[in-house]
PDB file of C-alpha atoms in Angstrom:
ATOM      1  CA  MET A   1     120.094  70.197 135.996  1.00 75.00           C
ATOM      2  CA  ILE A   2     116.654  70.585 137.575  1.00 87.00           C
ATOM      3  CA  HIS A   3     114.987  73.893 136.722  1.00 91.00           C
ATOM      4  CA  SER A   4     112.906  75.684 139.361  1.00 91.00           C
ATOM      5  CA  LEU A   5     109.608  77.348 138.495  1.00 93.00           C
ATOM      6  CA  LEU A   6     107.066  79.389 140.407  1.00 92.00           C
ATOM      7  CA  VAL A   7     103.357  79.215 139.511  1.00 92.00           C
ATOM      8  CA  VAL A   8     101.223  82.058 140.888  1.00 90.00           C
ATOM      9  CA  ASP A   9      97.460  81.705 140.408  1.00 89.00           C
ATOM     10  CA  ASP A  10      94.454  81.975 142.753  1.00 87.00           C
ATOM     11  CA  ASP A  11      92.674  79.167 140.873  1.00 86.00           C
ATOM     12  CA  ILE A  12      93.690  76.260 143.117  1.00 88.00           C
ATOM     13  CA  PRO A  13      92.406  73.364 140.934  1.00 88.00           C
ATOM     14  CA  PHE A  14      94.112  74.874 137.874  1.00 86.00           C
ATOM     15  CA  THR A  15      97.373  75.384 139.789  1.00 88.00           C
ATOM     16  CA  THR A  16      97.306  71.786 141.022  1.00 90.00           C
ATOM     17  CA  VAL A  17      96.909  70.442 137.491  1.00 89.00           C
ATOM     18  CA  VAL A  18      99.681  72.678 136.130  1.00 88.00           C
ATOM     19  CA  LYS A  19     102.043  71.796 138.980  1.00 90.00           C
ATOM     20  CA  ASP A  20     101.531  68.060 138.466  1.00 91.00           C
ATOM     21  CA  SER A  21     102.022  68.403 134.706  1.00 90.00           C
ATOM     22  CA  LEU A  22     105.272  70.356 135.067  1.00 91.00           C
ATOM     23  CA  GLU A  23     106.670  68.053 137.748  1.00 92.00           C
ATOM     24  CA  LYS A  24     106.152  65.123 135.376  1.00 92.00           C
ATOM     25  CA  GLU A  25     108.410  67.020 132.942  1.00 90.00           C
ATOM     26  CA  GLY A  26     111.158  67.055 135.581  1.00 92.00           C
ATOM     27  CA  TYR A  27     110.798  70.619 136.886  1.00 92.00           C
ATOM     28  CA  LYS A  28     110.858  71.639 140.531  1.00 92.00           C
ATOM     29  CA  VAL A  29     107.620  73.591 140.928  1.00 92.00           C
ATOM     30  CA  HIS A  30     106.609  76.004 143.679  1.00 93.00           C
ATOM     31  CA  ALA A  31     102.928  76.949 143.626  1.00 91.00           C
ATOM     32  CA  VAL A  32     101.226  79.798 145.523  1.00 90.00           C
ATOM     33  CA  HIS A  33      97.793  81.363 145.245  1.00 89.00           C
ATOM     34  CA  HIS A  34      98.251  85.067 145.923  1.00 86.00           C
ATOM     35  CA  ALA A  35     100.804  87.812 145.381  1.00 86.00           C
ATOM     36  CA  ASN A  36     102.062  88.153 148.944  1.00 87.00           C
ATOM     37  CA  ALA A  37     102.868  84.449 149.075  1.00 88.00           C
ATOM     38  CA  ALA A  38     104.699  84.828 145.768  1.00 88.00           C
ATOM     39  CA  LEU A  39     106.836  87.641 147.182  1.00 88.00           C
ATOM     40  CA  SER A  40     107.739  85.479 150.186  1.00 89.00           C
ATOM     41  CA  MET A  41     108.561  82.521 147.967  1.00 90.00           C
ATOM     42  CA  LEU A  42     110.806  84.655 145.764  1.00 89.00           C
ATOM     43  CA  ASP A  43     112.559  86.115 148.806  1.00 87.00           C
ATOM     44  CA  ASP A  44     113.316  82.618 150.070  1.00 85.00           C
ATOM     45  CA  ASN A  45     114.402  81.284 146.660  1.00 81.00           C
ATOM     46  CA  SER A  46     115.796  84.340 144.861  1.00 73.00           C
ATOM     47  CA  ASN A  47     118.826  82.439 143.542  1.00 77.00           C
ATOM     48  CA  ASN A  48     116.924  79.389 142.340  1.00 86.00           C
ATOM     49  CA  ILE A  49     113.658  80.310 140.633  1.00 90.00           C
ATOM     50  CA  GLU A  50     114.238  80.877 136.925  1.00 92.00           C
ATOM     51  CA  VAL A  51     110.718  81.232 135.492  1.00 91.00           C
ATOM     52  CA  MET A  52     107.494  82.526 137.023  1.00 91.00           C
ATOM     53  CA  VAL A  53     104.106  81.618 135.514  1.00 91.00           C
ATOM     54  CA  LEU A  54     101.917  84.487 136.691  1.00 89.00           C
ATOM     55  CA  ASP A  55      98.156  85.025 136.514  1.00 88.00           C
ATOM     56  CA  TRP A  56      97.149  88.572 135.642  1.00 85.00           C
ATOM     57  CA  SER A  57      93.953  88.624 137.776  1.00 81.00           C
ATOM     58  CA  MET A  58      94.357  87.862 141.480  1.00 80.00           C
ATOM     59  CA  PRO A  59      92.409  89.077 144.528  1.00 76.00           C
ATOM     60  CA  ASP A  60      95.003  90.806 146.720  1.00 76.00           C
ATOM     61  CA  ILE A  61      97.492  92.307 144.273  1.00 81.00           C
ATOM     62  CA  SER A  62      97.101  91.947 140.514  1.00 83.00           C
ATOM     63  CA  GLY A  63      99.712  90.043 138.566  1.00 84.00           C
ATOM     64  CA  ILE A  64     100.831  93.182 136.757  1.00 84.00           C
ATOM     65  CA  GLU A  65     101.342  95.062 140.044  1.00 87.00           C
ATOM     66  CA  LEU A  66     103.264  92.121 141.476  1.00 86.00           C
ATOM     67  CA  LEU A  67     105.455  92.061 138.385  1.00 86.00           C
ATOM     68  CA  LYS A  68     106.238  95.774 138.714  1.00 88.00           C
ATOM     69  CA  ARG A  69     107.315  95.269 142.342  1.00 87.00           C
ATOM     70  CA  ILE A  70     109.525  92.325 141.455  1.00 87.00           C
ATOM     71  CA  LYS A  71     111.249  93.985 138.512  1.00 82.00           C
ATOM     72  CA  LYS A  72     112.246  96.977 140.655  1.00 82.00           C
ATOM     73  CA  GLN A  73     114.658  94.654 142.473  1.00 84.00           C
ATOM     74  CA  LYS A  74     117.953  94.075 140.694  1.00 79.00           C
ATOM     75  CA  ARG A  75     118.259  90.523 142.005  1.00 84.00           C
ATOM     76  CA  PHE A  76     115.244  89.555 139.891  1.00 84.00           C
ATOM     77  CA  GLU A  77     116.421  91.260 136.694  1.00 79.00           C
ATOM     78  CA  ASN A  78     116.812  87.935 134.899  1.00 83.00           C
ATOM     79  CA  LEU A  79     113.646  86.256 136.212  1.00 87.00           C
ATOM     80  CA  GLN A  80     111.618  85.218 133.155  1.00 88.00           C
ATOM     81  CA  VAL A  81     107.891  85.861 133.491  1.00 89.00           C
ATOM     82  CA  ILE A  82     105.118  84.096 131.585  1.00 87.00           C
ATOM     83  CA  MET A  83     101.899  86.062 131.984  1.00 85.00           C
ATOM     84  CA  GLN A  84      98.637  84.134 131.890  1.00 83.00           C
ATOM     85  CA  THR A  85      95.670  86.282 130.991  1.00 77.00           C
ATOM     86  CA  VAL A  86      92.226  86.394 129.415  1.00 74.00           C
ATOM     87  CA  MET A  87      92.905  90.029 128.513  1.00 66.00           C
ATOM     88  CA  ASP A  88      94.686  89.810 125.184  1.00 62.00           C
ATOM     89  CA  SER A  89      94.127  93.364 123.947  1.00 63.00           C
ATOM     90  CA  PRO A  90      97.174  95.233 122.546  1.00 63.00           C
ATOM     91  CA  GLU A  91      96.931  97.748 125.409  1.00 69.00           C
ATOM     92  CA  ASN A  92      97.137  95.065 128.089  1.00 69.00           C
ATOM     93  CA  ILE A  93      99.935  93.264 126.297  1.00 71.00           C
ATOM     94  CA  GLN A  94     101.938  96.491 126.004  1.00 71.00           C
ATOM     95  CA  GLN A  95     101.386  97.159 129.709  1.00 74.00           C
ATOM     96  CA  GLY A  96     102.759  93.719 130.533  1.00 72.00           C
ATOM     97  CA  VAL A  97     105.753  94.106 128.224  1.00 73.00           C
ATOM     98  CA  GLU A  98     106.640  97.441 129.815  1.00 72.00           C
ATOM     99  CA  ALA A  99     106.476  95.794 133.244  1.00 73.00           C
ATOM    100  CA  GLY A 100     108.809  92.995 132.142  1.00 74.00           C
ATOM    101  CA  ALA A 101     106.631  90.114 130.889  1.00 77.00           C
ATOM    102  CA  PHE A 102     107.804  89.010 127.452  1.00 74.00           C
ATOM    103  CA  PHE A 103     105.930  85.683 127.300  1.00 82.00           C
ATOM    104  CA  TYR A 104     102.140  85.384 127.191  1.00 81.00           C
ATOM    105  CA  LEU A 105      99.574  82.610 127.380  1.00 81.00           C
ATOM    106  CA  VAL A 106      95.834  83.049 126.964  1.00 78.00           C
ATOM    107  CA  LYS A 107      93.586  81.057 129.272  1.00 78.00           C
ATOM    108  CA  PRO A 108      92.554  78.304 129.007  1.00 77.00           C
ATOM    109  CA  VAL A 109      96.140  77.199 128.469  1.00 79.00           C
ATOM    110  CA  LYS A 110      96.996  74.131 126.403  1.00 82.00           C
ATOM    111  CA  THR A 111      99.544  71.872 128.112  1.00 84.00           C
ATOM    112  CA  GLU A 112     101.795  71.562 125.047  1.00 85.00           C
ATOM    113  CA  LEU A 113     101.934  75.339 124.620  1.00 84.00           C
ATOM    114  CA  LEU A 114     102.710  75.865 128.301  1.00 87.00           C
ATOM    115  CA  HIS A 115     105.627  73.417 128.121  1.00 88.00           C
ATOM    116  CA  SER A 116     106.940  75.003 124.918  1.00 87.00           C
ATOM    117  CA  THR A 117     106.765  78.506 126.371  1.00 88.00           C
ATOM    118  CA  ILE A 118     108.570  77.440 129.539  1.00 89.00           C
ATOM    119  CA  ARG A 119     111.373  75.913 127.450  1.00 89.00           C
ATOM    120  CA  ALA A 120     111.680  79.195 125.545  1.00 86.00           C
ATOM    121  CA  ALA A 121     111.743  81.204 128.789  1.00 87.00           C
ATOM    122  CA  LEU A 122     114.481  78.947 130.191  1.00 88.00           C
ATOM    123  CA  LEU A 123     116.557  79.489 127.049  1.00 86.00           C
ATOM    124  CA  ASP A 124     116.286  83.241 127.587  1.00 84.00           C
ATOM    125  CA  TYR A 125     117.085  82.878 131.299  1.00 84.00           C
ATOM    126  CA  ASN A 126     120.277  80.917 130.676  1.00 83.00           C
ATOM    127  CA  ARG A 127     121.456  83.125 127.828  1.00 81.00           C
ATOM    128  CA  ASN A 128     120.809  86.327 129.777  1.00 77.00           C
ATOM    129  CA  LYS A 129     122.527  84.850 132.837  1.00 80.00           C
ATOM    130  CA  ASN A 130     125.628  84.098 130.772  1.00 77.00           C
ATOM    131  CA  LEU A 131     125.541  87.565 129.204  1.00 72.00           C
ATOM    132  CA  LEU A 132     125.358  89.280 132.588  1.00 70.00           C
ATOM    133  CA  GLN A 133     128.237  87.110 133.815  1.00 72.00           C
ATOM    134  CA  HIS A 134     130.268  88.110 130.734  1.00 68.00           C
ATOM    135  CA  LEU A 135     129.446  91.724 131.494  1.00 60.00           C
ATOM    136  CA  ARG A 136     130.764  91.469 135.044  1.00 62.00           C
ATOM    137  CA  GLU A 137     133.960  89.701 133.979  1.00 60.00           C
ATOM    138  CA  THR A 138     134.860  91.607 130.833  1.00 58.00           C
ATOM    139  CA  GLU A 139     137.972  93.767 130.934  1.00 54.00           C
ATOM    140  CA  THR A 140     138.155  97.243 129.460  1.00 56.00           C
ATOM    141  CA  ALA A 141     139.607  95.978 126.176  1.00 54.00           C
ATOM    142  CA  LEU A 142     137.929  98.551 123.928  1.00 59.00           C
ATOM    143  CA  HIS A 143     138.613 101.663 126.009  1.00 58.00           C
ATOM    144  CA  PHE A 144     141.231 103.085 123.655  1.00 62.00           C
ATOM    145  CA  MET A 145     139.848 101.915 120.326  1.00 66.00           C
ATOM    146  CA  GLU A 146     138.645 104.599 117.902  1.00 75.00           C
ATOM    147  CA  GLU A 147     137.567 102.246 115.133  1.00 83.00           C
ATOM    148  CA  GLY A 148     137.570  98.490 114.625  1.00 86.00           C
ATOM    149  CA  VAL A 149     136.028  95.625 112.646  1.00 91.00           C
ATOM    150  CA  PHE A 150     135.031  92.260 114.092  1.00 92.00           C
ATOM    151  CA  ARG A 151     133.873  89.091 112.308  1.00 95.00           C
ATOM    152  CA  LEU A 152     131.506  86.679 114.070  1.00 94.00           C
ATOM    153  CA  ARG A 153     130.418  83.168 113.109  1.00 96.00           C
ATOM    154  CA  THR A 154     128.557  82.011 116.202  1.00 95.00           C
ATOM    155  CA  VAL A 155     126.017  83.315 118.691  1.00 93.00           C
ATOM    156  CA  SER A 156     128.480  82.809 121.566  1.00 90.00           C
ATOM    157  CA  GLU A 157     131.071  84.973 119.789  1.00 92.00           C
ATOM    158  CA  GLY A 158     128.394  87.645 119.449  1.00 91.00           C
ATOM    159  CA  ASP A 159     127.579  87.396 123.150  1.00 89.00           C
ATOM    160  CA  SER A 160     131.243  87.904 124.048  1.00 86.00           C
ATOM    161  CA  LEU A 161     131.513  90.973 121.809  1.00 88.00           C
ATOM    162  CA  ALA A 162     128.251  92.360 123.210  1.00 87.00           C
ATOM    163  CA  ALA A 163     129.708  92.145 126.719  1.00 83.00           C
ATOM    164  CA  LEU A 164     132.851  93.993 125.587  1.00 83.00           C
ATOM    165  CA  ILE A 165     130.770  96.728 123.976  1.00 86.00           C
ATOM    166  CA  ALA A 166     128.361  97.079 126.893  1.00 84.00           C
ATOM    167  CA  ARG A 167     131.212  97.725 129.326  1.00 80.00           C
ATOM    168  CA  GLN A 168     132.011 100.923 127.387  1.00 82.00           C
ATOM    169  CA  CYS A 169     128.477 102.313 127.596  1.00 82.00           C
ATOM    170  CA  GLN A 170     126.524 104.474 130.003  1.00 82.00           C
ATOM    171  CA  ARG A 171     123.872 101.795 130.609  1.00 82.00           C
ATOM    172  CA  PRO A 172     125.562  98.392 130.223  1.00 81.00           C
ATOM    173  CA  GLU A 173     122.447  96.411 131.214  1.00 77.00           C
ATOM    174  CA  GLU A 174     120.606  97.961 128.274  1.00 78.00           C
ATOM    175  CA  ALA A 175     123.519  97.917 125.817  1.00 81.00           C
ATOM    176  CA  ILE A 176     123.976  94.166 126.343  1.00 83.00           C
ATOM    177  CA  TYR A 177     120.794  93.648 124.302  1.00 84.00           C
ATOM    178  CA  ILE A 178     122.855  94.356 121.188  1.00 90.00           C
ATOM    179  CA  SER A 179     123.604  90.637 121.398  1.00 90.00           C
ATOM    180  CA  GLU A 180     120.127  90.128 119.898  1.00 90.00           C
ATOM    181  CA  LEU A 181     121.278  91.779 116.672  1.00 94.00           C
ATOM    182  CA  PHE A 182     124.372  89.591 116.511  1.00 95.00           C
ATOM    183  CA  ALA A 183     122.302  86.442 117.119  1.00 93.00           C
ATOM    184  CA  ASN A 184     119.788  87.522 114.491  1.00 94.00           C
ATOM    185  CA  GLY A 185     122.620  88.001 111.989  1.00 96.00           C
ATOM    186  CA  VAL A 186     123.965  84.507 112.642  1.00 97.00           C
ATOM    187  CA  GLU A 187     120.722  82.530 112.899  1.00 96.00           C
ATOM    188  CA  HIS A 188     118.434  84.269 110.422  1.00 96.00           C
ATOM    189  CA  GLY A 189     120.912  86.059 108.169  1.00 96.00           C
ATOM    190  CA  ASN A 190     123.835  83.696 107.651  1.00 97.00           C
ATOM    191  CA  LEU A 191     122.189  80.356 108.452  1.00 97.00           C
ATOM    192  CA  GLY A 192     118.779  81.078 106.937  1.00 96.00           C
ATOM    193  CA  ILE A 193     116.681  79.899 109.893  1.00 96.00           C
ATOM    194  CA  THR A 194     113.243  81.376 109.273  1.00 94.00           C
ATOM    195  CA  TYR A 195     110.956  82.797 111.939  1.00 92.00           C
ATOM    196  CA  ASP A 196     108.620  79.798 111.760  1.00 92.00           C
ATOM    197  CA  GLU A 197     111.535  77.348 111.809  1.00 95.00           C
ATOM    198  CA  LYS A 198     112.930  78.956 114.940  1.00 92.00           C
ATOM    199  CA  THR A 199     109.497  78.788 116.591  1.00 90.00           C
ATOM    200  CA  ALA A 200     109.332  75.046 115.941  1.00 91.00           C
ATOM    201  CA  LEU A 201     112.954  74.416 116.945  1.00 92.00           C
ATOM    202  CA  ILE A 202     112.532  76.192 120.291  1.00 88.00           C
ATOM    203  CA  ALA A 203     109.328  74.267 120.952  1.00 86.00           C
ATOM    204  CA  LYS A 204     111.245  71.002 120.422  1.00 87.00           C
ATOM    205  CA  ASN A 205     114.352  72.229 122.296  1.00 86.00           C
ATOM    206  CA  GLN A 206     116.407  71.721 119.108  1.00 92.00           C
ATOM    207  CA  LEU A 207     117.537  75.251 118.234  1.00 92.00           C
ATOM    208  CA  ALA A 208     121.149  74.924 119.420  1.00 92.00           C
ATOM    209  CA  ALA A 209     121.589  71.597 117.624  1.00 95.00           C
ATOM    210  CA  GLU A 210     120.211  73.005 114.365  1.00 96.00           C
ATOM    211  CA  VAL A 211     122.418  76.104 114.586  1.00 96.00           C
ATOM    212  CA  ASN A 212     125.509  73.934 115.100  1.00 95.00           C
ATOM    213  CA  HIS A 213     124.487  71.700 112.194  1.00 97.00           C
ATOM    214  CA  ARG A 214     124.066  74.611 109.803  1.00 96.00           C
ATOM    215  CA  LEU A 215     127.341  76.183 110.930  1.00 96.00           C
ATOM    216  CA  SER A 216     129.077  72.978 109.845  1.00 96.00           C
ATOM    217  CA  LEU A 217     127.620  72.999 106.333  1.00 96.00           C
ATOM    218  CA  ARG A 218     130.092  73.809 103.554  1.00 95.00           C
ATOM    219  CA  GLU A 219     128.005  76.701 102.203  1.00 95.00           C
ATOM    220  CA  ASN A 220     128.115  78.423 105.594  1.00 96.00           C
ATOM    221  CA  LEU A 221     131.766  77.958 106.544  1.00 94.00           C
ATOM    222  CA  ASN A 222     132.833  81.358 105.194  1.00 94.00           C
ATOM    223  CA  LYS A 223     129.817  83.365 106.271  1.00 96.00           C
ATOM    224  CA  PHE A 224     130.401  85.986 108.953  1.00 97.00           C
ATOM    225  CA  VAL A 225     128.535  88.774 110.678  1.00 97.00           C
ATOM    226  CA  ASN A 226     130.718  91.863 110.250  1.00 97.00           C
ATOM    227  CA  VAL A 227     130.593  94.393 113.079  1.00 95.00           C
ATOM    228  CA  THR A 228     132.177  97.821 112.588  1.00 95.00           C
ATOM    229  CA  LEU A 229     132.673 100.042 115.634  1.00 92.00           C
ATOM    230  CA  LYS A 230     133.412 103.778 115.455  1.00 90.00           C
ATOM    231  CA  ARG A 231     133.732 106.087 118.415  1.00 86.00           C
ATOM    232  CA  ARG A 232     132.772 109.734 117.912  1.00 82.00           C
ATOM    233  CA  ASP A 233     130.994 112.565 119.706  1.00 82.00           C
ATOM    234  CA  GLY A 234     130.568 110.641 122.927  1.00 85.00           C
ATOM    235  CA  LYS A 235     128.882 107.691 121.225  1.00 87.00           C
ATOM    236  CA  LEU A 236     129.799 104.294 119.877  1.00 88.00           C
ATOM    237  CA  SER A 237     128.355 103.765 116.392  1.00 92.00           C
ATOM    238  CA  ILE A 238     127.888 100.105 115.486  1.00 93.00           C
ATOM    239  CA  LEU A 239     127.215  98.789 111.987  1.00 96.00           C
ATOM    240  CA  ILE A 240     126.178  95.129 111.817  1.00 97.00           C
ATOM    241  CA  GLU A 241     126.027  93.333 108.455  1.00 97.00           C
ATOM    242  CA  ASP A 242     125.240  89.683 107.791  1.00 97.00           C
ATOM    243  CA  ALA A 243     125.497  87.642 104.584  1.00 95.00           C
ATOM    244  CA  GLY A 244     121.775  86.972 104.255  1.00 95.00           C
ATOM    245  CA  ASN A 245     119.009  88.240 102.004  1.00 93.00           C
ATOM    246  CA  GLY A 246     117.516  90.597 104.586  1.00 93.00           C
ATOM    247  CA  PHE A 247     114.012  90.527 106.070  1.00 92.00           C
ATOM    248  CA  TYR A 248     110.917  92.673 106.537  1.00 90.00           C
ATOM    249  CA  PHE A 249     112.286  94.427 109.586  1.00 90.00           C
ATOM    250  CA  ASP A 250     109.585  97.078 110.070  1.00 89.00           C
ATOM    251  CA  LYS A 251     107.152  94.770 111.856  1.00 86.00           C
ATOM    252  CA  PHE A 252     109.830  93.568 114.293  1.00 87.00           C
ATOM    253  CA  LEU A 253     110.738  97.066 115.499  1.00 87.00           C
ATOM    254  CA  VAL A 254     107.612  97.280 117.668  1.00 81.00           C
ATOM    255  CA  PHE A 255     105.804  94.874 119.982  1.00 74.00           C
ATOM    256  CA  ASP A 256     103.301  93.292 117.624  1.00 71.00           C
ATOM    257  CA  ASP A 257     100.249  91.790 119.355  1.00 66.00           C
ATOM    258  CA  ALA A 258     100.083  89.215 116.538  1.00 67.00           C
ATOM    259  CA  ARG A 259     103.434  87.742 117.676  1.00 70.00           C
ATOM    260  CA  VAL A 260     103.387  88.399 121.410  1.00 68.00           C
ATOM    261  CA  PHE A 261     102.244  84.833 122.140  1.00 72.00           C
ATOM    262  CA  ASP A 262     105.126  83.320 120.142  1.00 77.00           C
ATOM    263  CA  ASN A 263     108.084  81.748 121.945  1.00 74.00           C
ATOM    264  CA  HIS A 264     110.560  84.280 120.492  1.00 81.00           C
ATOM    265  CA  GLY A 265     110.648  87.417 118.336  1.00 80.00           C
ATOM    266  CA  ARG A 266     110.876  90.204 120.922  1.00 78.00           C
ATOM    267  CA  GLY A 267     114.613  90.997 120.954  1.00 80.00           C
ATOM    268  CA  ILE A 268     114.683  93.611 118.194  1.00 86.00           C
ATOM    269  CA  ALA A 269     111.641  95.416 119.609  1.00 83.00           C
ATOM    270  CA  ILE A 270     113.179  95.488 123.094  1.00 80.00           C
ATOM    271  CA  LEU A 271     116.431  96.939 121.770  1.00 81.00           C
ATOM    272  CA  ASN A 272     114.616  99.444 119.554  1.00 84.00           C
ATOM    273  CA  SER A 273     112.589 100.644 122.561  1.00 80.00           C
ATOM    274  CA  LEU A 274     115.840 101.318 124.414  1.00 78.00           C
ATOM    275  CA  LEU A 275     118.065 102.514 121.565  1.00 79.00           C
ATOM    276  CA  SER A 276     116.643 103.364 118.151  1.00 79.00           C
ATOM    277  CA  LEU A 277     117.730 101.057 115.352  1.00 91.00           C
ATOM    278  CA  HIS A 278     118.293 102.099 111.745  1.00 94.00           C
ATOM    279  CA  TYR A 279     118.055  99.307 109.180  1.00 95.00           C
ATOM    280  CA  ILE A 280     119.625  99.862 105.767  1.00 94.00           C
ATOM    281  CA  GLY A 281     118.360  98.564 102.431  1.00 91.00           C
ATOM    282  CA  LYS A 282     116.956  95.060 102.458  1.00 93.00           C
ATOM    283  CA  GLY A 283     117.542  94.562 106.183  1.00 93.00           C
ATOM    284  CA  ASN A 284     120.858  92.727 106.407  1.00 95.00           C
ATOM    285  CA  LYS A 285     122.533  95.910 107.675  1.00 96.00           C
ATOM    286  CA  VAL A 286     121.595  97.773 110.838  1.00 96.00           C
ATOM    287  CA  VAL A 287     123.143 100.712 112.676  1.00 95.00           C
ATOM    288  CA  VAL A 288     122.758 101.519 116.356  1.00 93.00           C
ATOM    289  CA  GLU A 289     124.448 104.218 118.437  1.00 91.00           C
ATOM    290  CA  LEU A 290     125.222 103.670 122.112  1.00 88.00           C
ATOM    291  CA  PRO A 291     126.152 106.520 124.497  1.00 88.00           C
ATOM    292  CA  LEU A 292     129.620 105.936 125.898  1.00 84.00           C
ATOM    293  CA  ALA A 293     130.311 105.974 129.619  1.00 77.00           C
ATOM    294  CA  GLU A 294     131.122 109.493 130.771  1.00 66.00           C
ATOM    295  CA  HIS A 295     134.765 108.730 131.636  1.00 54.00           C
ATOM    296  CA  LEU A 296     135.311 107.564 128.018  1.00 54.00           C
ATOM    297  CA  GLN A 297     133.653 110.454 126.210  1.00 55.00           C
ATOM    298  CA  GLU A 298     136.653 112.763 126.388  1.00 52.00           C
ATOM    299  CA  GLN A 299     139.355 110.219 125.576  1.00 50.00           C
TER     300      GLN A 299
END
């Protein structure tokens, strides 16, 4: 499958170099030099472009303003945005995150880092696309459940459960992010993939292979992420517990400018900004409450 990218930057020589480099990697690359051209390109290719590499500073409309316009349109909800900037202050980074840019590169950009970040953005694009498809297809299987326990071994099982849960909630598109907690329980908790290991695996496009390898190891065959659901007072309370040794969760609950340029590590902060998380003990247990859809609150 050929992935389609959009590069938006008013620096024409830089854009030419980046376009040539990415096309050599096998990508289909659209390149434009101002915001209005980017809007036209997205309108014409709304179903194809998966990742946009966007310069913050442009003459007609700034990159951040362009991003805000794009993210107001539901059809671009899954478009992954890599923001290129020389402004790496925490305030600017937070502004970009709030607008919908979860990947950052500081100019001048190294080619290897650009390629690694694009691979990470494509992973997020495909996973989010599958999650949203699950969400649209999922039946109302949990409507009449008051309490239940689920056991997960794989990330895909967690994604399926997240779609089931999200369909019960007031804001399904936000609730679907609970899949990040399930994935964290599998990858980091049960399988022991460290933060730095995941960074390197994503950069080499080897994360899925390593996860499958570790799932097959004898010591991991009976490890599960346990998910307990309880419905009460118009909310769905969810307790997630993995078999790992926990982690220093405090620093992951907020958008940390020290990690914002990494190719992962934003999922917990995104979910916590939408729905407050409560970690228990050493960090291998977490509780989150999701408001149920109004038609389910009185059942």
